[in-house]
Coordinates of C-alpha atoms and ligand atoms in Angstrom, one line a residue:
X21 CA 98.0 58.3 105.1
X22 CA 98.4 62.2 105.8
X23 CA 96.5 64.0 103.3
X24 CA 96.2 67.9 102.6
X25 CA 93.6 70.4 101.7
X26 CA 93.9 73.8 100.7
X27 CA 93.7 76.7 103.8
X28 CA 91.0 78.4 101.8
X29 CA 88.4 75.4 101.1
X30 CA 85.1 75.5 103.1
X31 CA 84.8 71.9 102.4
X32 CA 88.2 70.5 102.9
X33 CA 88.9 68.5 100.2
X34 CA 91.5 66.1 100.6
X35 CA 94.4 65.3 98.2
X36 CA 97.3 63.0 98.5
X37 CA 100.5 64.2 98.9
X38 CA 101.8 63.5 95.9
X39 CA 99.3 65.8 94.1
X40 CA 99.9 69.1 96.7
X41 CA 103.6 68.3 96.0
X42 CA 103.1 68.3 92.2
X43 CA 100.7 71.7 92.1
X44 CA 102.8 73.7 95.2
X45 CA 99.4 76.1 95.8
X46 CA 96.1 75.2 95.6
X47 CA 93.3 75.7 92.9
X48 CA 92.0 77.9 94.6
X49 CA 94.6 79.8 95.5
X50 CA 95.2 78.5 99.0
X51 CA 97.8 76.4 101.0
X52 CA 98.0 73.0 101.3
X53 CA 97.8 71.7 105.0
X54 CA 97.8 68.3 106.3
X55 CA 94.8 67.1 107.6
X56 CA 96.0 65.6 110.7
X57 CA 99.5 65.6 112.1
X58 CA 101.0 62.3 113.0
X59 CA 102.3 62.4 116.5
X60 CA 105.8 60.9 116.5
X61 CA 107.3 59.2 119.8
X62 CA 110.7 61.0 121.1
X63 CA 112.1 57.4 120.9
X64 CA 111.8 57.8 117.3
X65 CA 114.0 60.9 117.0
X66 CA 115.9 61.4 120.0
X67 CA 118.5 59.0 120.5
X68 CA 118.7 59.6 116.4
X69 CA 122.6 59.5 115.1
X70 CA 121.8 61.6 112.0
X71 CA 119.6 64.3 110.2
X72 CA 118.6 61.7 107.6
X73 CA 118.2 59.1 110.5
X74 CA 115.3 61.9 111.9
X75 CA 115.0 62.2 108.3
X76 CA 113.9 58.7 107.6
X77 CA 111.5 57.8 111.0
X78 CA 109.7 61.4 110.5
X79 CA 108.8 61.3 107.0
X80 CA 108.1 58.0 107.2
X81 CA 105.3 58.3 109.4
X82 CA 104.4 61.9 106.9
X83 CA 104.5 59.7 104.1
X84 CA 103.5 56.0 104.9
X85 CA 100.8 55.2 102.2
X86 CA 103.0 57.3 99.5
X87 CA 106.5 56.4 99.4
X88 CA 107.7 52.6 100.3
X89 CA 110.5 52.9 102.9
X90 CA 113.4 51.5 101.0
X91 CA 112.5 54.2 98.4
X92 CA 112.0 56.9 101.2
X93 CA 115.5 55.9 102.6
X94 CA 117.5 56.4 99.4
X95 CA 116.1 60.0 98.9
X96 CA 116.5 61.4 102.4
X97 CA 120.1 60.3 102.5
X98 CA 121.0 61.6 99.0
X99 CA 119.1 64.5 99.9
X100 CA 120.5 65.2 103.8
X101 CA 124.1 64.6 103.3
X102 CA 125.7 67.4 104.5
X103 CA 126.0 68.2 108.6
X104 CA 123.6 70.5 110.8
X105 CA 125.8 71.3 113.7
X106 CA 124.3 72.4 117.4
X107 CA 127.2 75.4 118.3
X108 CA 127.4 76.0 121.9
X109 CA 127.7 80.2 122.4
X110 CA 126.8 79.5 126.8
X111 CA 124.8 77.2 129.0
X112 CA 121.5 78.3 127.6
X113 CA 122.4 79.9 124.3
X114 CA 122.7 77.6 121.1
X115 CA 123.4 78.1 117.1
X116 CA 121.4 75.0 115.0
X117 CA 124.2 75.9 111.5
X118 CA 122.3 75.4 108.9
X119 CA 124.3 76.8 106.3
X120 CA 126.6 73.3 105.5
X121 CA 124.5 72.5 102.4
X122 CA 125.6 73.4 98.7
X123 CA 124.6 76.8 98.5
X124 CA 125.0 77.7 102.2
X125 CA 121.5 78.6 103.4
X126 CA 119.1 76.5 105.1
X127 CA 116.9 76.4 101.3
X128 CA 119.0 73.5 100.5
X129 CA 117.0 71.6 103.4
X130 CA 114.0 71.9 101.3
X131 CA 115.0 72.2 98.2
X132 CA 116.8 69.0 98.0
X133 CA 114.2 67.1 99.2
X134 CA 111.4 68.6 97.4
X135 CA 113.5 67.9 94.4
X136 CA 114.0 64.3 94.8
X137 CA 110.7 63.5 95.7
X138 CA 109.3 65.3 92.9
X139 CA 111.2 63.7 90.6
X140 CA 110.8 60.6 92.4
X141 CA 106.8 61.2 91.7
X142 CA 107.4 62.2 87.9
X143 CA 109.0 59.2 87.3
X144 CA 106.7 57.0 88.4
X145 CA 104.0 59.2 86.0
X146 CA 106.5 59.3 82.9
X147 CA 105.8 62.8 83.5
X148 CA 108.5 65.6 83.0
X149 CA 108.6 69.3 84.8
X150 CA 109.7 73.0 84.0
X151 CA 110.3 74.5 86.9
X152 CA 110.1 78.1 87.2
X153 CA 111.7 80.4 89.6
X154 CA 111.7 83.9 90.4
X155 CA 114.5 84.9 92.9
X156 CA 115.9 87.8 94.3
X157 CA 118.7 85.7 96.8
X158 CA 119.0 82.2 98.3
X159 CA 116.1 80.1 97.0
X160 CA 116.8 80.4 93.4
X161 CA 120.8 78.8 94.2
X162 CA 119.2 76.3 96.4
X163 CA 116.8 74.9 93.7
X164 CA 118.7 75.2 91.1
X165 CA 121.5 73.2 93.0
X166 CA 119.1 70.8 94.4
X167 CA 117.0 70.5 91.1
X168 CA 120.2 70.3 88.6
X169 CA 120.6 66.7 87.0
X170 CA 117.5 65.4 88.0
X171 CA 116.0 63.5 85.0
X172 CA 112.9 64.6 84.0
X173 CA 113.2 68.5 85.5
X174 CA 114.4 71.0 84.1
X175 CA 115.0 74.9 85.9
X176 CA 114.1 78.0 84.7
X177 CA 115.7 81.1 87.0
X178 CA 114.7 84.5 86.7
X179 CA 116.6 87.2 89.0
X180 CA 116.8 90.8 88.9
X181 CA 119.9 92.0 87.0
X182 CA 122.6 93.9 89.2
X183 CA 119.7 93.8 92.3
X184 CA 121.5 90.9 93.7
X185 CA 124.9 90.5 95.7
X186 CA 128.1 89.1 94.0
X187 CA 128.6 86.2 95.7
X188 CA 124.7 85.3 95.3
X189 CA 124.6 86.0 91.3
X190 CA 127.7 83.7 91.1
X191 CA 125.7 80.9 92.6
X192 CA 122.8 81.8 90.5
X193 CA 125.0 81.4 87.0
X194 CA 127.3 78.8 88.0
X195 CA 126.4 76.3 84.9
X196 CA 124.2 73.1 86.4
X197 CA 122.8 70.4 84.0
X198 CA 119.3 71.3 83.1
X199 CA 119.2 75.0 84.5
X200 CA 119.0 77.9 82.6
X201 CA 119.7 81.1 84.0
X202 CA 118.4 84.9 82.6
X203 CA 119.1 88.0 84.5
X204 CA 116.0 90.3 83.9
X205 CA 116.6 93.6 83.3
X206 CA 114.0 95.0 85.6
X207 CA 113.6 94.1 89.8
X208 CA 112.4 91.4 91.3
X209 CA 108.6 91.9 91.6
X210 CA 109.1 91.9 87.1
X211 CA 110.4 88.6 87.4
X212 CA 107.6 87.3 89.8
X213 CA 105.1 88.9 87.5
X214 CA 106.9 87.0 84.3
X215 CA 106.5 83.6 86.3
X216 CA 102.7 84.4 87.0
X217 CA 102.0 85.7 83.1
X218 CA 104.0 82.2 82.0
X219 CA 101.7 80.1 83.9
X220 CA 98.2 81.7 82.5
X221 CA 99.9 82.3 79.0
X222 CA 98.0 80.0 76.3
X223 CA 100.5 79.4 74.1
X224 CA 102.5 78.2 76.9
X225 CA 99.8 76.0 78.2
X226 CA 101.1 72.7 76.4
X227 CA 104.2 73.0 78.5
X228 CA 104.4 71.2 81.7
X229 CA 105.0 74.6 83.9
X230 CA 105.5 74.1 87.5
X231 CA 106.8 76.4 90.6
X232 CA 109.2 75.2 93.7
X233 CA 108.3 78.1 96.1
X234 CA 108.5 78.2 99.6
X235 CA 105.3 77.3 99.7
X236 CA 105.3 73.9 98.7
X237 CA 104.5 71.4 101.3
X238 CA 107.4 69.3 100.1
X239 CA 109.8 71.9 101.3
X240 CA 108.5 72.7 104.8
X241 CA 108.2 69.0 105.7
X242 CA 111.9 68.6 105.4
X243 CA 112.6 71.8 107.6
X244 CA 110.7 70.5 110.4
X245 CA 113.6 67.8 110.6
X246 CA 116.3 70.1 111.9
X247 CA 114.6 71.3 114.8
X248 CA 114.7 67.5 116.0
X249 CA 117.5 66.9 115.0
X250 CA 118.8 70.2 117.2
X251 CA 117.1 68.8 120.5
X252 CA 118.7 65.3 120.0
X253 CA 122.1 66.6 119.8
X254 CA 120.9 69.0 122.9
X255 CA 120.1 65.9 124.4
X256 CA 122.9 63.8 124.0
X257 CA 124.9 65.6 126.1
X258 CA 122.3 67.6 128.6
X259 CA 119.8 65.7 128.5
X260 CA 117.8 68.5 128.4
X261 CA 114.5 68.4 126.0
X262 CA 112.5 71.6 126.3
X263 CA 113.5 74.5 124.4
X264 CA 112.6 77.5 122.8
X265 CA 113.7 78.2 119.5
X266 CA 114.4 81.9 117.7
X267 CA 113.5 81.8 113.7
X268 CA 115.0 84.4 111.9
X269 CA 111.5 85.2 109.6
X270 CA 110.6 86.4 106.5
X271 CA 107.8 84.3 104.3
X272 CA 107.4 82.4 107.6
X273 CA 108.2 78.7 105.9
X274 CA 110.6 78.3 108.6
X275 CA 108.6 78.9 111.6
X276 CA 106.2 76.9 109.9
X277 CA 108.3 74.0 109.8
X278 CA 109.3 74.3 113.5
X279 CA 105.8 74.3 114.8
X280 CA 105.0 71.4 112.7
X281 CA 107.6 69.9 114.8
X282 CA 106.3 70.8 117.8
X283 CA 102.9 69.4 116.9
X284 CA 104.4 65.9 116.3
X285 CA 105.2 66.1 119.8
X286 CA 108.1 67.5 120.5
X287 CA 108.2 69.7 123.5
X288 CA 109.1 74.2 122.8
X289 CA 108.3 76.4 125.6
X290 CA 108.1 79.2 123.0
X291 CA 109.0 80.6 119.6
X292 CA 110.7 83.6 119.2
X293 CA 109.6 85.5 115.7
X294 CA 112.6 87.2 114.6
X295 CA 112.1 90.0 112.0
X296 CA 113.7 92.6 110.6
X297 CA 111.8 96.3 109.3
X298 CA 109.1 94.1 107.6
X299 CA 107.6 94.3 110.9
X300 CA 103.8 92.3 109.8
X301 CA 103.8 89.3 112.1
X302 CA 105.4 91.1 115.0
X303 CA 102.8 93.4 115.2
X304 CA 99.7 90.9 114.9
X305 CA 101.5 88.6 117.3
X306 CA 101.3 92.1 119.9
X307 CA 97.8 93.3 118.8
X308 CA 98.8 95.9 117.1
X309 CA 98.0 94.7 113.5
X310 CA 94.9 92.4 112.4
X311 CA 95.4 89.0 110.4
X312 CA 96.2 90.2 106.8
X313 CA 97.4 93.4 107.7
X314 CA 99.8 93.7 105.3
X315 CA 102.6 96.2 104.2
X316 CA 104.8 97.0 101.5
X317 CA 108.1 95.0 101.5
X318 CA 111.1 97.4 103.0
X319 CA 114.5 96.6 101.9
X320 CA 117.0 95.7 104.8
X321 CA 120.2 94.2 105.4
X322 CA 119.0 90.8 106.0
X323 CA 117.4 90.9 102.2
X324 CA 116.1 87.5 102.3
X325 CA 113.9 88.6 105.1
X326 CA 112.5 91.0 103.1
X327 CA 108.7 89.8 103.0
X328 CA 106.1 92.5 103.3
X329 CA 103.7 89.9 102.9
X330 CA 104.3 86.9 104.2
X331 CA 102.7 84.2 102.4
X332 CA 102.8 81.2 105.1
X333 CA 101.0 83.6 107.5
X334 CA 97.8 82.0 106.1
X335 CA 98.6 78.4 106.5
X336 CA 100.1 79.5 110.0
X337 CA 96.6 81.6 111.2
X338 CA 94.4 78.5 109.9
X339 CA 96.0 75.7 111.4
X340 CA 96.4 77.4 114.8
X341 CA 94.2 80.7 114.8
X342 CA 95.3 83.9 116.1
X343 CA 94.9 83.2 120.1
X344 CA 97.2 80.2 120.0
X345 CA 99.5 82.0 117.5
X346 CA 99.8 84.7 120.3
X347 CA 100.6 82.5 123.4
X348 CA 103.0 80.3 121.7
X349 CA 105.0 82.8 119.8
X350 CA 106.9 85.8 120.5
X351 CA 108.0 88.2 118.0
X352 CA 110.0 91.3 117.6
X353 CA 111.1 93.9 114.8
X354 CA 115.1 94.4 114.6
X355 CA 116.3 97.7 112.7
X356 CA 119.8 97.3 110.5
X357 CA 121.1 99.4 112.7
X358 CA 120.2 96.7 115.6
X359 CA 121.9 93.9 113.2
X360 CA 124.8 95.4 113.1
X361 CA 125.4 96.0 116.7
X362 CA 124.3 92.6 117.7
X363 CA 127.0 90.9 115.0
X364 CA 129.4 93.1 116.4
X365 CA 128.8 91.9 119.8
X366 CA 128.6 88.3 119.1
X367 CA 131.9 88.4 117.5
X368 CA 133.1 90.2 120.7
X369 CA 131.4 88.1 123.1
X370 CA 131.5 84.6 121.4
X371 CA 133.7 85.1 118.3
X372 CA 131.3 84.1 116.6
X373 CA 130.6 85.4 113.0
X374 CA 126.8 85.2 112.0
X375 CA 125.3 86.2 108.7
X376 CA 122.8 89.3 109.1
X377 CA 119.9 87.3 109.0
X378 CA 121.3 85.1 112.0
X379 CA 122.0 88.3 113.8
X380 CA 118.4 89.6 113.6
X381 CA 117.4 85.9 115.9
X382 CA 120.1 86.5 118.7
X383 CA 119.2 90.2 119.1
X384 CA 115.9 88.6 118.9
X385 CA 116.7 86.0 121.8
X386 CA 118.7 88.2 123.6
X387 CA 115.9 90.5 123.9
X388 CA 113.0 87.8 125.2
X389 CA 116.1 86.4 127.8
X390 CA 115.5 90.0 129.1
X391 CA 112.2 91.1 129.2
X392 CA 110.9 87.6 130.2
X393 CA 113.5 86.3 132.3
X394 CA 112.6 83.0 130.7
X395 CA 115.3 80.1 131.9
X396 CA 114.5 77.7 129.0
X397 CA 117.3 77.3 127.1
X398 CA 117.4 79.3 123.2
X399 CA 118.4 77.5 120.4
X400 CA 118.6 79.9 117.6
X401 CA 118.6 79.4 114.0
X402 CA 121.9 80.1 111.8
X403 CA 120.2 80.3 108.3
X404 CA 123.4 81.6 106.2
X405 CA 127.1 81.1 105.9
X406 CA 128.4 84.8 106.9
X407 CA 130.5 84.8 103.4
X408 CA 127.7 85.1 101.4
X409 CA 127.7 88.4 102.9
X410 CA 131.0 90.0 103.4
X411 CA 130.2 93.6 102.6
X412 CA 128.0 93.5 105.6
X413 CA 130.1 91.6 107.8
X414 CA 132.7 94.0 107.1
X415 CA 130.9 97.2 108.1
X416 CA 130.1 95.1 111.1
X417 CA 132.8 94.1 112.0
X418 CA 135.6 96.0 110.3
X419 CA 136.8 92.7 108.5
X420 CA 135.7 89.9 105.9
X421 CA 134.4 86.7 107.2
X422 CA 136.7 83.7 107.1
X423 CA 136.9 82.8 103.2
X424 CA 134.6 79.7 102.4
X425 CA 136.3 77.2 99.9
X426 CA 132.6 76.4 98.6
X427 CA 132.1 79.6 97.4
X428 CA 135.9 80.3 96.2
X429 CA 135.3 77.3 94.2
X430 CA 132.4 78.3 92.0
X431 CA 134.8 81.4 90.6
X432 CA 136.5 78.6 89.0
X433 CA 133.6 76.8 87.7
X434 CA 131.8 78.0 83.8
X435 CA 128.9 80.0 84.2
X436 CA 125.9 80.8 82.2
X437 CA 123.4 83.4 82.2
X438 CA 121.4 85.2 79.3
X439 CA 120.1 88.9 79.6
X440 CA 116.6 89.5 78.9
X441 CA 114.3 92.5 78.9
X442 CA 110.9 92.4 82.0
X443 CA 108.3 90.8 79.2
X444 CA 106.9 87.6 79.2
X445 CA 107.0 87.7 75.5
X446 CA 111.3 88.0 76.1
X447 CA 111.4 84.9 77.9
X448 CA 108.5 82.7 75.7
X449 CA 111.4 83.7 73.0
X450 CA 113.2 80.8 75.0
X451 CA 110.9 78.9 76.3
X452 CA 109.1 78.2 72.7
Ligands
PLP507 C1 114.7 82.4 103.3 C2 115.6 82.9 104.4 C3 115.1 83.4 105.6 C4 113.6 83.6 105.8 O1 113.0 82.3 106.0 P1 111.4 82.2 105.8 O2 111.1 80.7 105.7 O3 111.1 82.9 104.5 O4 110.7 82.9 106.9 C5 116.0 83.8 106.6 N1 117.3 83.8 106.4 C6 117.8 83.3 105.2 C7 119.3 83.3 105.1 C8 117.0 82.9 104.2 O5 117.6 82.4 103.1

C-alpha cells in the first residue's frame, strides 16, 4: 500500500490514500506525498493500447490495498474516455493534445478521476460532500463537469464576475446536476478568500465542506498517466523511449505529475519549465531566486498560468530538493509578446493552431533545442483547445481558430448562475 504524509510533518505521519484524497491539504497545512513510489515495469505501460489501459496497470500498482481492481477498472474507463493524441510537428518535435476532454483542458484528466474516486470513497462511508471551488478559468468547468451527477457531491463555483473570458463563463454556467454556479462581484483572490472564510466559519461547520484544488493527490496521480501514455504511442512507431518533455507551468500540478512519472521508471532526459511573466520557478531553477521566493501573480495572456505562487513548489522542493530540481529541469520565462510570435510561427511553420498557454511550451522547447543543442526528442504539452481562446488567437494570427462543436454546443444548452456580492455572509445566504 502507498501511503502519504504531509510535506511539512517532521515526523511523517502516514495516512491512507483515501483520507489525503478526502482532506486535499493537510492539517497542517502541508502537501500530501507518497511515501514511496512504486516503480512500474515499461512492459506494464508501453505496449499499452489505451490511456485507461495505462490508466488501469498504473493506478493499480498506486492503489493496490485501496481500491479492488474490478472497481479500479470501472472508474478509470468512465473517467478516461475521451482521446490523448501524440501530433507529429517534425522528427523530434511532438504535441501530447490534451484538450479532447469535456471542457477542453487537460483539468478534465484530474478532475474526472478525482471525482469518481471520491465518490467512490463517500459511498462506501455513506458520507456526502460539498465541494467548493474558487476559479478564475479552466478548473472550475473541469470540476464541475467531472463532479456533476455524482451521487453524494454536490459543487459549489465561485468566479469573478466579468474577470473571465466568454467562452470560459459559458462553461462555468452551463446548468449540470448538482452544481451551483454564483458569479461574485469582486476578483478572484474575493472568491478564494470566501472559500477559505467558509471552511473556518462555525455556523457552517455542520456541513460536510470539502475543496478539489490542484492540490489534491487524487488529481495529480491521474496526470502522471499521459505522459506514458505519450511515450507509448512514441513508441509504437519509433521505438524511441527517452524524451524530454516541455510543461507549460503555472501551480506546477503538471510538472508534478510528469516527474512522478518519471520516478515510476520511465526514462526523461529533461524537463523543460515553461512559464510565462510569473517568472518564480525559472528563476530558482537558474539561481537567481531562493526556494519560496515568491512574487505577486502578473496577469498574462496565458491566464491560467497566472500563479505568482506556486503551491506544488513545496511538494516538488521536498520530494527532490533544490540540487536535483536544478539538474533535471530546465526553465524559462516567456513574455506575451513572445507567445504571440511563437503561435504565429507555428501556424506558419506547422499549421498548427495552439492555445496561448501551449505556445508559451514550444517557445519554451524551441529555445532549450537552441541553447543546448540537446538531440532528445521534445514532446510538448497541448493543455487547451485554441477556441477557448479566440480573441488571442486572432491577434495572433489575424483569424479565429477552427470553430469547436463542443463549445458551439453549450450556447444551446440552459444555464444558471446567481450574482452575489464578495462576503462570506452573501453566499452562507445559500448555503444555509
Ligand atoms: C491549469 C493550466 C495550466 C497550468 O498547469 P499547472 O498544473 O497549474 O502548472 C496550463 N495551461 C492550462 C490551459 C491550464 O488550464
Amino acid at each position: 500500500m502507498v501511503r502519504y504524509h504531509s510535506t511539512r510533518d517532521p515526523h511523517k505521519k502516514l495516512v491512507t490514500f483515501e483520507e489525503a484524497l478526502l482532506k486535499g491539504l493537510a492539517p497542517d497545512g502541508g502537501l500530501y506525498i507518497p511515501d514511496r513510489i512504486p516503480h512500474i515495469a515499461p512492459e506494464a505501460w508501453l505496449g499499452a493500447r489505451s490511456l485507461a489501459e495505462v490508466g488501469v496497470a498504473v493506478l493499480g500498482e498506486w492503489l493496490k490495498g485501496d481500491i479492488p481492481v474490478s472497481d479500479l477498472e470501472a472508474i478509470v474507463h468512465d473517467a478516461l474516455n475521451f482521446p490523448c493524441p501524440l501530433v507529429k510537428l517534425s522528427d523530434d518535435l511532438y504535441v501530447l493534445e490534451l484538450f479532447h476532454g469535456p471542457t477542453l483542458s487537460f483539468k478534465d484528466f484530474g478532475a474526472r478521476t478525482m471525482a469518481r474516486l471520491m465518490q467512490y470513497f463517500l459511498r462506501k462511508r455513506g458520507e456526502r460532500r460539498i465541494i467548493l471551488v474558487a476559479t478564475s478559468g479552466d478548473t472550475g468547468s473541469a470540476v464541475a463537469d467531472g463532479f456533476a451527477g455524482q451521487e453524494n457531491i454536490e459543487v459549489v463555483l465561485l468566479y469573478p464576475k466579468g474577470k473571465v473570458s466568454e467562452v470560459q463563463e459559458r462553461q462555468l454556467i452551463t446548468q449540470r446536476p448538482g452544481v451551483r454556479s454564483f458569479a461574485v462581484e469582486g476578483t478572484f483572490d474575493d472568491c478564494q478568500r470566501m472559500v477559505k472564510e467558509a471552511f473556518v466559519d462555525p455556523e457552517l461547520a455542520h456541513l460536510p465542506l470539502s475543496s478539489a484544488n490542484s492540490i489534491n493527490i487524487g488529481r495529480l496521480l491521474p496526470q502522471a498517466l499521459y505522459y506514458l501514455w505519450a511515450v507509448a504511442q512514441l513508441h509504437r512507431h519509433t521505438q524511441i523511449t527517452e524524451v524530454n518533455f516541455c510543461v507549460p507551468s503555472g501551480n506546477l500540478g503538471n510538472l508534478m505529475a510528469g516527474l512522478l512519472a518519471a520516478l515510476m521508471g520511465q526514462p526523461v532526459h529533461r524537463f523543460i519549465a515553461a512559464h510565462n511573466d510569473n517568472h518564480f520557478f525559472p528563476d530558482f531553477l537558474q539561481g537567481k531566486a531562493e526556494a519560496y521566493q515568491f512574487h505577486p501573480t502578473i496577469a498574462t495572456l496565458s491566464n491560467a498560468m497566472d500563479v505568482g505562487a506556486p503551491s506544488n513548489f513545496e511538494r516538488l522542493y521536498t520530494l527532490l530538493g533544490a540540487e536535483k530540481l536544478r539538474a533535471w529541469i530546465w526553465g524559462t520565462t516567456v513574455t506575451n509578446e513572445a507567445t504571440l510570435e511563437r503561435m504565429q510561427k507555428t501556424h506558419e511553420t506547422y499549421s498548427y493552431v495552439a492555445c496561448p498557454h501551449t505556445a508559451v511550451g514550444l517557445e519554451a522547447q524551441a529555445r532549450y533545442r537552441q541553447q543546448t543543442a540537446d538531440p532528445t526528442p521534445i514532446i510538448s504539452l497541448a493543455c487547451a483547445h485554441p477556441a477557448k481562446f479566440p480573441d488571442v488567437v486572432l491577434k495572433a494570427l489575424g483569424q479565429e481558430p477552427p470553430r469547436e462543436p463542443a463549445l458551439q454546443a453549450l450556447y444551446s444548452r440552459p444555464t444558471q448562475v446567481q450574482a452575489i456580492g464578495p462576503t462570506l455572509q452573501a453566499l452562507k445566504t445559500f448555503l444555509l
